[in-house]
Coordinates of C-alpha atoms in Angstrom, one line a residue:
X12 CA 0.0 0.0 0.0
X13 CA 3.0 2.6 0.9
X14 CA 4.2 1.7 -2.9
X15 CA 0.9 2.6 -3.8
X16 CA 1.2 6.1 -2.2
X17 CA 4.8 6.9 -3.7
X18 CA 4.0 5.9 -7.2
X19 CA 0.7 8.4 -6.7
X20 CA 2.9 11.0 -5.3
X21 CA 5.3 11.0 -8.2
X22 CA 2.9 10.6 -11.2
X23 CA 1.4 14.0 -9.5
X24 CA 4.9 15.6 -9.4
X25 CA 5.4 15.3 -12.9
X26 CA 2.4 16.4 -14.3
X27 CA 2.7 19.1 -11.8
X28 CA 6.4 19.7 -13.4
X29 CA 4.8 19.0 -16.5
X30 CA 2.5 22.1 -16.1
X31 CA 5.3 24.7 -14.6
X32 CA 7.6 23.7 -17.3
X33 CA 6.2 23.9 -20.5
X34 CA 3.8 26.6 -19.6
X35 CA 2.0 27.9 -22.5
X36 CA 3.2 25.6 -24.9
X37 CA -0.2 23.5 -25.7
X38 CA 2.5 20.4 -28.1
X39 CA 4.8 20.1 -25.7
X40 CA 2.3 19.9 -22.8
X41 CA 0.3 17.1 -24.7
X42 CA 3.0 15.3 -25.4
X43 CA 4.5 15.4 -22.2
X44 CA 1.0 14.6 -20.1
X45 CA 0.7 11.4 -23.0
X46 CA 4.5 10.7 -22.3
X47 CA 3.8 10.1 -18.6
X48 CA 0.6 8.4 -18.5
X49 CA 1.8 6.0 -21.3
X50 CA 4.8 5.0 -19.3
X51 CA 2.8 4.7 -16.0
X52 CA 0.3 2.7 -17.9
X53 CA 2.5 0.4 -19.1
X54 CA 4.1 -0.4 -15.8
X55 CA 0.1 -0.5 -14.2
X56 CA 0.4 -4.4 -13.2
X57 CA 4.1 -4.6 -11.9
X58 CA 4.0 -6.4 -8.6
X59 CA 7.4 -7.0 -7.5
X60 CA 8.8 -4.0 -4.6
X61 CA 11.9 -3.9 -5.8
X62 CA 11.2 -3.0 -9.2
X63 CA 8.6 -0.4 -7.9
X64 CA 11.1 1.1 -6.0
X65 CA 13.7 1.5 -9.0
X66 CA 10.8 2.8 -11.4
X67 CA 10.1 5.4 -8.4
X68 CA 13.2 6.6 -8.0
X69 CA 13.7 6.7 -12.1
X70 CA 10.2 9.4 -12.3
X71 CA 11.6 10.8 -9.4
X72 CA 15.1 11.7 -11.5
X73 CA 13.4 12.5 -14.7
X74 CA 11.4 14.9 -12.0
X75 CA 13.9 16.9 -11.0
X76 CA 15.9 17.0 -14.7
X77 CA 13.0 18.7 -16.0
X78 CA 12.4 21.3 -13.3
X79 CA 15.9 22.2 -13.1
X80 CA 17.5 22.1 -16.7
X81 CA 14.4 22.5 -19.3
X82 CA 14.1 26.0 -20.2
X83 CA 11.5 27.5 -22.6
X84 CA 12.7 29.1 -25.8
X85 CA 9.8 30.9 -28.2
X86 CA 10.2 31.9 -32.0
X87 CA 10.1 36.0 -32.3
X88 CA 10.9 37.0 -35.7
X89 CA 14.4 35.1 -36.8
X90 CA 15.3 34.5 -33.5
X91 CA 14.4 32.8 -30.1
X92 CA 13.4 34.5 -26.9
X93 CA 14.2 32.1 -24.0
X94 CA 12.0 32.3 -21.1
X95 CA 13.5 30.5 -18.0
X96 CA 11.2 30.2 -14.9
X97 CA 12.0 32.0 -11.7
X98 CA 13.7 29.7 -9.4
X99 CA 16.3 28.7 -12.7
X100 CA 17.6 32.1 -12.2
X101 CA 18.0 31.7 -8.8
X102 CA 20.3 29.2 -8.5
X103 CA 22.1 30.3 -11.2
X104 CA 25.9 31.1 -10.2
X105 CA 28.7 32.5 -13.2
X106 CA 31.2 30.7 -13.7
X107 CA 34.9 31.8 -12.3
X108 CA 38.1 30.9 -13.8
X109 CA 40.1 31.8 -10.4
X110 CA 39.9 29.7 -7.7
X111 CA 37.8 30.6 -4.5
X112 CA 40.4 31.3 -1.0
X113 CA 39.0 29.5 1.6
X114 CA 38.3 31.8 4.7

């Protein structure tokens, strides 16, 4: 039953990722909600915990890769606007050919 609860939990993650990522963009927002439900489908009748377990912590990984490296670009004119969500930016740190001191 606890299975049961994870695999719930994680199937509403990504659709919930699914929705903040490809805001406004109706193709990849179809294809992403048929994505998921087609793989969860497919793995409906899986008994065996372990497996579970492995197929948890897979959605779980694809979870996060999506909410933290998929950013947005849109056509304008000949070239492409990219629109990255708020808390992209926020964890965004330049990169520094110098070495840090330690304090």
């Amino acid at each position: 039953m606890e299975s049961r609860l994870k695999v719930l939990r994680i199937f509403k993650a990504l659709h919930r990722t699914r929705l903040d990522v490809f805001k406004d963009d109706l193709r990849a927002l179809t294809a992403a909600r048929q994505k998921i439900n087609e793989e969860f489908r497919k793995n409906k009748e899986e008994t065996s915990e372990e497996k579970i377990n492995e197929m948890i912590k897979m959605a779980s990984d694809v979870e996060v890769i999506l909410r933290k490296t998929v950013i947005q670009g849109v056509h304008v004119e000949d070239k492409i606007l990219l629109r990255p969500r708020e808390n992209l930016l926020l964890e965004n740190v330049p990169y520094c050919d110098t070495p840090r001191k330690k304090s």
